[in-house]
Short mmCIF file of C-alpha atoms in Angstrom, two decimals:
data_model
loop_
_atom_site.label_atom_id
_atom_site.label_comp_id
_atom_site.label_asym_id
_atom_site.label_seq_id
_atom_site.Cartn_x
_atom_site.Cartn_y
_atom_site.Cartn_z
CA UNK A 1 -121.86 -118.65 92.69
CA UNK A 2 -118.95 -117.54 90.75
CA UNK A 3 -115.88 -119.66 89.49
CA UNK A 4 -114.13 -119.33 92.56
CA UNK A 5 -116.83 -120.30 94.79
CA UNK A 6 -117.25 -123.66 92.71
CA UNK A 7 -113.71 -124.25 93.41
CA UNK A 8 -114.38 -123.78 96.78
CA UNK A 9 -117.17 -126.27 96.88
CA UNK A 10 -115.32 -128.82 95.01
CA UNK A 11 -112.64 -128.87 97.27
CA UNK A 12 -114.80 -129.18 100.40
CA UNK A 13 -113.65 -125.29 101.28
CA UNK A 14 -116.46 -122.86 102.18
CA UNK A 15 -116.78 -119.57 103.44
CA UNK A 16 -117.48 -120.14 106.91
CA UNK A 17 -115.53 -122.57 108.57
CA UNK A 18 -116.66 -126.27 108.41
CA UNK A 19 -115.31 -129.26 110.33
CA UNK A 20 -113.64 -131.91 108.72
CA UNK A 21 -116.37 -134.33 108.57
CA UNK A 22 -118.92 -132.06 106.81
CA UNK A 23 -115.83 -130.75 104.44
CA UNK A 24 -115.08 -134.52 103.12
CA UNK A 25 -118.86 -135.67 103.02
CA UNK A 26 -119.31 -132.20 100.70
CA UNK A 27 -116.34 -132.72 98.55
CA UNK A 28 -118.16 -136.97 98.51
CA UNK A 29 -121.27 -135.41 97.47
CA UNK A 30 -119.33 -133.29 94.50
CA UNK A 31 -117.89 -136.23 93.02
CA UNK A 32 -121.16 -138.75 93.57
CA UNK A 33 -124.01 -137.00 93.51
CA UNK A 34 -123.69 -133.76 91.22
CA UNK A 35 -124.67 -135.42 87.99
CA UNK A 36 -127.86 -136.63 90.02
CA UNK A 37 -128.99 -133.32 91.48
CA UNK A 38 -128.34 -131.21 88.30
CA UNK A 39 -130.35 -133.66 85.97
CA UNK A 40 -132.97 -133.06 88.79
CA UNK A 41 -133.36 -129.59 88.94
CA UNK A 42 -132.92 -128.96 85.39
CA UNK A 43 -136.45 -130.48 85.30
CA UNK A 44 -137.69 -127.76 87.32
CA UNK A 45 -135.47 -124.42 85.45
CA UNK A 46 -135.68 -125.79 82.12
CA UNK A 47 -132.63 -123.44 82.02
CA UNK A 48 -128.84 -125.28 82.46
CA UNK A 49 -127.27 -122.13 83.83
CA UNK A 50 -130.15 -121.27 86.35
CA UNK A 51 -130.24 -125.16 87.39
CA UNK A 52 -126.37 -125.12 87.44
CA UNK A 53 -126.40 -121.72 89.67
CA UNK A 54 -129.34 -123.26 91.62
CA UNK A 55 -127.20 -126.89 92.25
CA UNK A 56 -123.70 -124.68 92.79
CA UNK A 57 -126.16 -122.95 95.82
CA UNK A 58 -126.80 -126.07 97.66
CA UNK A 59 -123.75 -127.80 97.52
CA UNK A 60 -122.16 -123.94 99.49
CA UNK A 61 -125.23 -124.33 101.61
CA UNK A 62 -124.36 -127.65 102.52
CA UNK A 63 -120.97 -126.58 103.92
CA UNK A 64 -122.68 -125.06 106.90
CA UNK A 65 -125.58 -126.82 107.11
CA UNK A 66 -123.79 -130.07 107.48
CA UNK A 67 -121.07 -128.65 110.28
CA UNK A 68 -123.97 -127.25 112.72
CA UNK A 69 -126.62 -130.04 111.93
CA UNK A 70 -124.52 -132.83 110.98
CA UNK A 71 -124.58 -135.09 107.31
CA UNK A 72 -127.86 -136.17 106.46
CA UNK A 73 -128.46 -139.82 105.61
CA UNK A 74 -129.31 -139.28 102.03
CA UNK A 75 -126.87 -136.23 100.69
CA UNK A 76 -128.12 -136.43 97.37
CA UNK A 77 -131.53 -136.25 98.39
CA UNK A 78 -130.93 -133.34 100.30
CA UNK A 79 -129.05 -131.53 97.95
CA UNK A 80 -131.33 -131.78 95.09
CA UNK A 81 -134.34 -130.55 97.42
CA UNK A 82 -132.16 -127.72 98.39
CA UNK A 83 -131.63 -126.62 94.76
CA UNK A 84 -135.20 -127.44 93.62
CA UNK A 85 -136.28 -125.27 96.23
CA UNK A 86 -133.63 -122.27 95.62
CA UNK A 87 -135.00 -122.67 91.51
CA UNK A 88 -138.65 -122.26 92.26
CA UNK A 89 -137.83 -119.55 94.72
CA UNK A 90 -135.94 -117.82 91.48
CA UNK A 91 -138.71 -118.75 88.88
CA UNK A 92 -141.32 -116.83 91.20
CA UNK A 93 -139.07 -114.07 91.79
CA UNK A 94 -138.17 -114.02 88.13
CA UNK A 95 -142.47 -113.62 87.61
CA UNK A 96 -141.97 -116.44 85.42
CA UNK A 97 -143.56 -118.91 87.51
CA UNK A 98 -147.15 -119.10 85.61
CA UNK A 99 -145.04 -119.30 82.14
CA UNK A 100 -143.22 -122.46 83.29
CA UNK A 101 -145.94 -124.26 85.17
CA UNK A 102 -147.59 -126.16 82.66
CA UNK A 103 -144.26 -127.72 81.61
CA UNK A 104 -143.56 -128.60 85.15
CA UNK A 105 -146.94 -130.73 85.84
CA UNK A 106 -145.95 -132.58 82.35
CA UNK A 107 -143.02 -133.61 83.98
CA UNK A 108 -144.68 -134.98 86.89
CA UNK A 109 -147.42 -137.04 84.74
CA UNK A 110 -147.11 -140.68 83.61
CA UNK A 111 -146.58 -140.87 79.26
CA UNK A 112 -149.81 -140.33 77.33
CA UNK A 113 -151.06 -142.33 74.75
CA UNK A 114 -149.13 -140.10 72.75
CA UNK A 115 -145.48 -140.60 74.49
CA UNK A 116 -145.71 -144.58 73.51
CA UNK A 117 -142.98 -144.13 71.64
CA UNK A 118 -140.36 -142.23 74.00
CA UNK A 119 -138.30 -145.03 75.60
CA UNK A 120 -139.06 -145.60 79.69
CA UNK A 121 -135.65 -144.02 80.99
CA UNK A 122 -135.73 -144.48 84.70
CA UNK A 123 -132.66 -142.08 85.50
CA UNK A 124 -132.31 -138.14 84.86
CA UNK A 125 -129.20 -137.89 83.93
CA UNK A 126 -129.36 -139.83 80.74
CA UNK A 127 -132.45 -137.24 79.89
CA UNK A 128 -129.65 -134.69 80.28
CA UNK A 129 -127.04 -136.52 78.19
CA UNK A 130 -129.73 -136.42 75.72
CA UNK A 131 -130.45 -132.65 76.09
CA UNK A 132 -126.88 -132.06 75.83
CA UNK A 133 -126.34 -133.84 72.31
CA UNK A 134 -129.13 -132.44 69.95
CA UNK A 135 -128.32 -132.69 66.96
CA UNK A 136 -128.36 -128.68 66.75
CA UNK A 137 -125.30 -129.08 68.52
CA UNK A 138 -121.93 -129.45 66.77
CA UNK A 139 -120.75 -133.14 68.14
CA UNK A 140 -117.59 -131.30 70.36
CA UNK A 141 -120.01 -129.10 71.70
CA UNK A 142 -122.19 -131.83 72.84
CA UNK A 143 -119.08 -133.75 74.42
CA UNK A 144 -118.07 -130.49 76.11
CA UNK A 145 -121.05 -129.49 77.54
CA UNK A 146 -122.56 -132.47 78.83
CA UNK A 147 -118.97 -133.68 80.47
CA UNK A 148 -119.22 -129.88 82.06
CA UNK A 149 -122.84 -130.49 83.20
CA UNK A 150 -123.73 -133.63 83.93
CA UNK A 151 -120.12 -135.07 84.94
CA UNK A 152 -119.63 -132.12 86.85
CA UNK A 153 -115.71 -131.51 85.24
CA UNK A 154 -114.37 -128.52 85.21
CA UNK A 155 -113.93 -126.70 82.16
CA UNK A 156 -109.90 -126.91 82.98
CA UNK A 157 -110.70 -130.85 82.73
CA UNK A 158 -112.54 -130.86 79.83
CA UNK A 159 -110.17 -128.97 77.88
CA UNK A 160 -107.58 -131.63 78.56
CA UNK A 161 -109.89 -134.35 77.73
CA UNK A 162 -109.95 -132.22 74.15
CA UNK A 163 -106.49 -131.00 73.94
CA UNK A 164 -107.33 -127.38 73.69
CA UNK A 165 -107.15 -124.26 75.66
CA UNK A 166 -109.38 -123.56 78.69
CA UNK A 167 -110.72 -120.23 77.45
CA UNK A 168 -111.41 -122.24 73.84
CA UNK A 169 -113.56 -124.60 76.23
CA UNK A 170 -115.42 -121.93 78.24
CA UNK A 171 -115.95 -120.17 75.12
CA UNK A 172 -117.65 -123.54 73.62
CA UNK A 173 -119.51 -124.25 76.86
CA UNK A 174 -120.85 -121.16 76.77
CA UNK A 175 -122.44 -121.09 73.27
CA UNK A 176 -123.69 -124.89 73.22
CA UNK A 177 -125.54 -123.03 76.48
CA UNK A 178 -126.90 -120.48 74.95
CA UNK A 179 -127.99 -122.24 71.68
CA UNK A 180 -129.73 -125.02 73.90
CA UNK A 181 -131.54 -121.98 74.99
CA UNK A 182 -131.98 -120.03 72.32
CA UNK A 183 -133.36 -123.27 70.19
CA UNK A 184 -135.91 -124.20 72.73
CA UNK A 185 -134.07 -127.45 73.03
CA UNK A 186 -136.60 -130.19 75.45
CA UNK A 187 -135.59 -131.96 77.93
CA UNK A 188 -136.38 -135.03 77.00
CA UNK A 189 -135.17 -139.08 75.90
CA UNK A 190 -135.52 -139.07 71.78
CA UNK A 191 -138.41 -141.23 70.40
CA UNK A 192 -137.08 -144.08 68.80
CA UNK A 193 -136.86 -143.07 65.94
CA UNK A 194 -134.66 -139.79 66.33
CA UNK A 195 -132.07 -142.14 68.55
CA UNK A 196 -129.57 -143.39 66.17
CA UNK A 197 -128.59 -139.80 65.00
CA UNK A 198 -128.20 -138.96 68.90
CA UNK A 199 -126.30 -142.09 70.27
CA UNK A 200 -122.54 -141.68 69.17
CA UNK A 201 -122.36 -138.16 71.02
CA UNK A 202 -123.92 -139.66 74.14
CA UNK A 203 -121.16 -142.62 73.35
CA UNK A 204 -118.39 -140.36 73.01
CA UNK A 205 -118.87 -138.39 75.96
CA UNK A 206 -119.15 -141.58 78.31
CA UNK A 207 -116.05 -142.58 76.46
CA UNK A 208 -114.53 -139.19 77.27
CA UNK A 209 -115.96 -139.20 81.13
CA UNK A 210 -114.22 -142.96 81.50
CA UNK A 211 -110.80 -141.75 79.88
CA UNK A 212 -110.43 -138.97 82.26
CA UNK A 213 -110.94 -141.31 85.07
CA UNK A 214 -108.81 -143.98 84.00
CA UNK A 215 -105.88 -141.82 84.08
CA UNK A 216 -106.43 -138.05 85.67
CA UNK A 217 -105.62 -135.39 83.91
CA UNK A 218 -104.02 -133.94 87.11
CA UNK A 219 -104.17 -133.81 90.66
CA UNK A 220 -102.95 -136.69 93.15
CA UNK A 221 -104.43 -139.53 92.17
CA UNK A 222 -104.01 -142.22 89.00
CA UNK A 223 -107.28 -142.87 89.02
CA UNK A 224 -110.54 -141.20 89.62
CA UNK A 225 -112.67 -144.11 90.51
CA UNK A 226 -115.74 -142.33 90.64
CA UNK A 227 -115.84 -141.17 87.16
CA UNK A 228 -114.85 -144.74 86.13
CA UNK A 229 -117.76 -146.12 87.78
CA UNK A 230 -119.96 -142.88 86.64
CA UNK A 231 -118.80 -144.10 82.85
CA UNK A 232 -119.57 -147.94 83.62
CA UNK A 233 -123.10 -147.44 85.10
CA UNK A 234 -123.84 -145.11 82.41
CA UNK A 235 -122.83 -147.39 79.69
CA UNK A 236 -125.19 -150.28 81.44
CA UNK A 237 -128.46 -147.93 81.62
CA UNK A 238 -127.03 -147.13 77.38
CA UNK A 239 -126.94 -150.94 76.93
CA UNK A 240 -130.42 -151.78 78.66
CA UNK A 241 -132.19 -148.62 76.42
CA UNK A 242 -130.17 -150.18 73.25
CA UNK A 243 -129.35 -153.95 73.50
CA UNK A 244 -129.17 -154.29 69.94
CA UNK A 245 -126.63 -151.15 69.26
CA UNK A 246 -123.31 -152.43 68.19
CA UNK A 247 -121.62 -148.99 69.10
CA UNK A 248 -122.99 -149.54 72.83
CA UNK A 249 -121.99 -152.87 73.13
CA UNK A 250 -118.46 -151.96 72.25
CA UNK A 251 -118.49 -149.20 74.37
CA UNK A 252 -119.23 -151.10 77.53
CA UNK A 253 -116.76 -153.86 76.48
CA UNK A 254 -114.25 -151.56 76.13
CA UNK A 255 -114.90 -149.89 79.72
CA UNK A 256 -114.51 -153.71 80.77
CA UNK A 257 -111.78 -154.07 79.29
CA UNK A 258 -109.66 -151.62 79.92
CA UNK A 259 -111.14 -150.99 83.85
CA UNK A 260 -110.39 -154.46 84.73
CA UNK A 261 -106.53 -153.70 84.89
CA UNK A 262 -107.47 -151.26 87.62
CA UNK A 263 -106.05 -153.10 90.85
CA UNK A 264 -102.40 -153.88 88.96
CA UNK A 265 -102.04 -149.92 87.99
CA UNK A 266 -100.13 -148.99 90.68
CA UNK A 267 -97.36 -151.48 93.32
CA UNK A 268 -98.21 -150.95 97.18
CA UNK A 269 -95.73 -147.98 97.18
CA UNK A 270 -97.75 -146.02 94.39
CA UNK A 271 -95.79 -146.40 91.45
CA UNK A 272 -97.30 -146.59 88.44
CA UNK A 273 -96.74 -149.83 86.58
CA UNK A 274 -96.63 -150.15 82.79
CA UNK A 275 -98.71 -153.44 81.50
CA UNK A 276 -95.50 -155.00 80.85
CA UNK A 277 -94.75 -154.92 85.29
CA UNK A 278 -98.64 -155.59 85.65
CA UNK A 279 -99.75 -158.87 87.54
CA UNK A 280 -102.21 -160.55 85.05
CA UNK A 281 -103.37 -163.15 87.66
CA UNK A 282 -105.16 -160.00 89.30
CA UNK A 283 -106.72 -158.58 86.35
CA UNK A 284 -110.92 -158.79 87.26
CA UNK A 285 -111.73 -162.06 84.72
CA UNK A 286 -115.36 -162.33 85.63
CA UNK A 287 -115.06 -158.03 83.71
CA UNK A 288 -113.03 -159.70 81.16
CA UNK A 289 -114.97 -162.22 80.19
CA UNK A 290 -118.34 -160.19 79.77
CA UNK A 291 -116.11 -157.50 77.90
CA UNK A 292 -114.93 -160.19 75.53
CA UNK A 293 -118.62 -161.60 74.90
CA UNK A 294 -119.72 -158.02 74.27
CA UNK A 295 -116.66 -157.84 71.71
CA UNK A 296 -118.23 -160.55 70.05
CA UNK A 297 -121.82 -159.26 69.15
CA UNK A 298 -120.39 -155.57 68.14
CA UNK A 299 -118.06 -157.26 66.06
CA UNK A 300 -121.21 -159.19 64.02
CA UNK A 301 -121.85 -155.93 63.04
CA UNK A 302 -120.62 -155.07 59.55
CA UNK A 303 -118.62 -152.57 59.37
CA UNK A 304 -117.43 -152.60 62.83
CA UNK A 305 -117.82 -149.40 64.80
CA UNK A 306 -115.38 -147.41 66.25
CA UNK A 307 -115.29 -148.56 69.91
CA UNK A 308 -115.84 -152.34 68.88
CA UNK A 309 -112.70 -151.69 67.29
CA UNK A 310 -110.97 -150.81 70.36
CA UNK A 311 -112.31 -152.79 72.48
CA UNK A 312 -110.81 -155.56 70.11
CA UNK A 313 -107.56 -154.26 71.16
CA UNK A 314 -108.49 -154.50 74.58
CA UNK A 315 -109.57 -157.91 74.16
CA UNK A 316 -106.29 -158.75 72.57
CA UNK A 317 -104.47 -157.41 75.69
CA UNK A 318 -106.53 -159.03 78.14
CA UNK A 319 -106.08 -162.62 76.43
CA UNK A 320 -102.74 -162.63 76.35
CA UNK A 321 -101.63 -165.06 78.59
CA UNK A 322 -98.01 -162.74 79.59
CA UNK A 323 -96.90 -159.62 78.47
CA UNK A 324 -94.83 -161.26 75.55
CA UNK A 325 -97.73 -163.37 74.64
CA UNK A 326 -99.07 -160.01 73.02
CA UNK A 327 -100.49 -160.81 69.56
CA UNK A 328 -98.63 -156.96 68.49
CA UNK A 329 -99.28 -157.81 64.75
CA UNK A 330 -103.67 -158.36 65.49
CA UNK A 331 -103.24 -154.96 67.15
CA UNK A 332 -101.57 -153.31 64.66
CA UNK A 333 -103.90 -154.65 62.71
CA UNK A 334 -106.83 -153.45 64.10
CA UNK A 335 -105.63 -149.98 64.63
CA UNK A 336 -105.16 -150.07 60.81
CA UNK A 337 -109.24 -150.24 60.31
CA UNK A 338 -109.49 -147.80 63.29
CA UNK A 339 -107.39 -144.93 61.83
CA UNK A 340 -109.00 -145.50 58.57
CA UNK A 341 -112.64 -145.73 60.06
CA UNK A 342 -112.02 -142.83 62.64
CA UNK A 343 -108.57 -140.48 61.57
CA UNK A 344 -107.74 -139.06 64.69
CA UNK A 345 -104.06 -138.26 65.42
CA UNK A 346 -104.63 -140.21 69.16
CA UNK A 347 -105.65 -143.47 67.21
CA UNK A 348 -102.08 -143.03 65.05
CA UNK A 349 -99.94 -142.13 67.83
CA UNK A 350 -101.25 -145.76 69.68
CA UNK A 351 -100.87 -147.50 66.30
CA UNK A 352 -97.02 -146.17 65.91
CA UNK A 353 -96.62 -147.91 69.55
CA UNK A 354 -98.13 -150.78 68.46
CA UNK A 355 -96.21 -150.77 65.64
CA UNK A 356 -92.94 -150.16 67.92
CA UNK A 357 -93.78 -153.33 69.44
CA UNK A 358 -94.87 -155.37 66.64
CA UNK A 359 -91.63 -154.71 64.49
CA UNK A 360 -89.27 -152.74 66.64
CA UNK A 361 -88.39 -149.17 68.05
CA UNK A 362 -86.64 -147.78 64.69
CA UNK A 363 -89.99 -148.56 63.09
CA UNK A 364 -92.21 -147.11 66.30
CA UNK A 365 -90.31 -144.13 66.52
CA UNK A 366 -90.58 -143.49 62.24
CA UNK A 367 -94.55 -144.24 62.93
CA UNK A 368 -94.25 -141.44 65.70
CA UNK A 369 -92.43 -139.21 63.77
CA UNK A 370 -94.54 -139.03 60.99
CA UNK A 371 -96.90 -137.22 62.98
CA UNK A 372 -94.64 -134.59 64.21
CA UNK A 373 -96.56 -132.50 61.97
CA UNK A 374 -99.96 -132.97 63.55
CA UNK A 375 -101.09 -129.70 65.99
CA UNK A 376 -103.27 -131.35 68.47
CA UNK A 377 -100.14 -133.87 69.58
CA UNK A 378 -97.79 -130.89 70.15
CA UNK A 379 -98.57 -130.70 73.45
CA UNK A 380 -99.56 -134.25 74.33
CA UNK A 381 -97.65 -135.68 77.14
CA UNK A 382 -97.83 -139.49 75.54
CA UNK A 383 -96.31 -138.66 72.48
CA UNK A 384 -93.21 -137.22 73.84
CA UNK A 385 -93.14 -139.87 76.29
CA UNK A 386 -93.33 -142.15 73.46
CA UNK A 387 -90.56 -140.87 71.61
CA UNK A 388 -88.78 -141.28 74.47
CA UNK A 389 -89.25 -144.54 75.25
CA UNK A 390 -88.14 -145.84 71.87
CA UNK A 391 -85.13 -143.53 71.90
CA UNK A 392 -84.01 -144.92 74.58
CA UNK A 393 -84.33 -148.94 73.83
CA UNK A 394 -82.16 -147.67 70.53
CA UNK A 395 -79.77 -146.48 73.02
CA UNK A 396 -80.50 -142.28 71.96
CA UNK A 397 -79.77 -141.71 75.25
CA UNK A 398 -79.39 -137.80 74.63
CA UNK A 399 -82.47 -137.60 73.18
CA UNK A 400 -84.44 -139.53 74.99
CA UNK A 401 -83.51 -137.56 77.93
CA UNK A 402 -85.10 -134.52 76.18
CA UNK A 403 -88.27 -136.02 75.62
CA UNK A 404 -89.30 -137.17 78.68
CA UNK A 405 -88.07 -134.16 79.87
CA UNK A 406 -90.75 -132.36 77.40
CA UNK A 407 -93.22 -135.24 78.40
CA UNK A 408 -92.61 -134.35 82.31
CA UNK A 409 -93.20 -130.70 81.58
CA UNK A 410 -96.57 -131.19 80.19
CA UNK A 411 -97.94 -133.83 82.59
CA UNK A 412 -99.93 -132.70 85.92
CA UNK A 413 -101.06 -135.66 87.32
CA UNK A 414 -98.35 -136.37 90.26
CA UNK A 415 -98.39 -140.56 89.83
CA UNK A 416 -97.62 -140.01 85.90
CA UNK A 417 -94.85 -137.58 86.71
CA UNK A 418 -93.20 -139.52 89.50
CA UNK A 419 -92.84 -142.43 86.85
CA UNK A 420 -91.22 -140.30 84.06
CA UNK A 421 -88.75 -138.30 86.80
CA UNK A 422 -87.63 -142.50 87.16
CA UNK A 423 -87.30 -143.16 83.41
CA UNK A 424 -85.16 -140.16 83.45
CA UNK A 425 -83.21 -141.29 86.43
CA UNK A 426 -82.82 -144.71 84.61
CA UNK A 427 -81.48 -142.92 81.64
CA UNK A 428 -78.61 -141.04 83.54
CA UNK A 429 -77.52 -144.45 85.22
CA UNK A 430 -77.78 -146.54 82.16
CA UNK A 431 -76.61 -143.36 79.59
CA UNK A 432 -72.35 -144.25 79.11
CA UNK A 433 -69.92 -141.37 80.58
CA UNK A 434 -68.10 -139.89 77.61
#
């Protein structure tokens, strides 16, 4: 199936007509179930693109299958039959049947005495993650290709999650494919001892996967709720397979965290409402107080990792009794050992917030403009909204009208832009007539 035919699934659209029904429970399927049925069949192809092609085939197949015959009780189940069966029918075809056998029955075994030491991962997907971040891989590669495989983005999505073109993406995709096939790379959990070398990828792209559902990176909705809860049950199966990783712990605390704002995000109408608006009595505390204990023990470890540091921040946030309870000077803190532990231009643009807060605009806005230099924030929509925000409690009226007018121009999702076409309606009521 070619681009335009994934698009077609995705959005519940087929060739043939389908009824409503069958459309939505295809489009359900997409968003649940694709990370489920590609980890599947990729243990019969051994191949991503063939088990991709193979998994892209029975989602079309489902669009008419489902309007004549109606939505089977188990979607996923059907699906991944359907594309288990359309692979073997390709691997015979292909005469490459007899080649592949022998690794198929392996799969289908219980672990010799000689797989003691492979961890017992009850879920495919996390077999793919695995696949997906060899260490033959360069680390962006690994991000990229297992949010394009097993998270089922698109490659337009995962070059916003990165900041970079989509052809630079497909371009990427495409070679962390063909080096995954080229190296012979198994499918297959690490042993034990080849895990620690593997698990900050895998961290980083459930990080990645739980970003782009807390706030889309377009389309209708705030939130995609499914790739939230995709990141959170991921980071639980991560947290049973290492209890004792510190990076893990943090990761999950931070999902926590952050996801138990989820219900205040938006008023009844929509709007999207900044933490300062948020109602804190309806933050999820049973979330927070499991994310805070899980601060706790990543913190023990010495030096702290990168997500137990922001999870910290998190933490600070969700203690805070009110909005100006914030402890701003902890976070700047803390975003001080995070810039220095991990320098990424995201970390500095939140610290120069933080700092805005801590000590004032004039000083948030130098923070921000410090890193007017830095490429990858050129065309980030929260740095120009940023700018603006501080430009306009200094009373720059002028010129905070121009940046959330560049901040609008690069945002797509339709809740984020509603909210900065208000700021900029606030501006022209509150700016003083000359």
């Amino acid at each position: 199936m070619d681009a335009a035919g994934r698009d077609r699934v995705e959005a519940g659209q087929g060739v043939q007509r389908s009824d409503g029904a069958s459309a939505v429970a295809v489009a359900e399927a997409h968003r649940r179930e694709w990370a489920f049925v590609l980890a599947a069949t990729v243990r019969v192809t051994r191949d991503l693109d063939l088990a991709e092609e193979c998994v892209q085939d029975a989602y079309a197949q489902a669009l008419a299958a489902w309007s004549d015959r109606g939505v089977p009780a188990k979607p996923g189940a059907w699906l991944t039959t359907v594309a288990r069966r359309r692979a073997l029918e390709l691997l015979r075809r292909e005469a490459t049947m007899r080649r592949r056998l022998p690794y198929l029955l392996m799969e289908q075994i219980e672990p010799g005495p000689g797989d003691g030491d492979a961890p017992d991962i009850p879920d495919d997907r996390l077999r793919l993650i695995f696949t997906c971040c060899h260490p033959a891989l360069s680390v962006e590669a690994q991000v990229a290709l297992t949010l394009r495989l097993l998270c089922g983005l698109s490659t337009a999505e995962v070059a916003r999650a990165f900041l970079v073109g989509e052809a630079t993406m497909a371009a990427r995709i495409t070679r962390a494919k063909k080096k995954i096939a080229a190296a012979a790379i198994p499918y297959r959990v690490p042993a034990t001892d080849e895990l620690p070398a593997r698990v900050d990828a895998v961290l980083t792209v459930v990080h990645l996967l739980f970003t782009t559902g807390h706030t889309a990176p377009a389309g209708a909705e705030l939130i995609r709720c499914d790739l939230v809860e995709r990141s959170l049950e991921l980071a639980r199966l991560l947290r049973t397979l290492l209890t004792d990783d510190a990076g893990v712990a943090g990761l999950l605390a931070l999902i926590l965290l952050t996801d138990a704002r989820r219900d205040t995000r938006m008023d009844a109408n929509g709007r999207l409402l900044p933490l300062p608006e948020q109602e804190r009595s309806r933050w999820d505390r049973r979330a927070i107080d499991e994310g805070v204990a899980l601060v706790r023990h990543a913190l023990r470890h010495r030096p702290p990792g990168r997500f137990a540091l922001m999870a910290a921040i998190a933490a600070v946030h969700a203690e805070a009794p009110a909005w100006q309870d914030t402890d701003w000077a902890e976070i700047v803190a803390l975003y001080d050992l995070l810039v220095r532990l991990w320098p990424s231009p995201v970390v500095a643009l939140n610290r120069a917030v933080a700092v805005g807060f801590a000590i004032g605009p004039a000083a948030g806005l130098a923070a921000l403009d410090a890193l007017v230099a830095e490429p990858q924030l050129a065309g980030y929509a929260y740095a120009a909204s940023a700018r603006g925000a501080f430009l306009a409690r200094l009373g720059r009226f002028g010129e905070a009208r121009v940046a959330y007018e560049e901040a609008l121009l690069l945002t797509e999702n339709a809740v984020e832009r509603a909210y900065l076409a208000a700021r900029l309606d606030d501006l022209t009521e509150n700016e003083p007539s000359c």
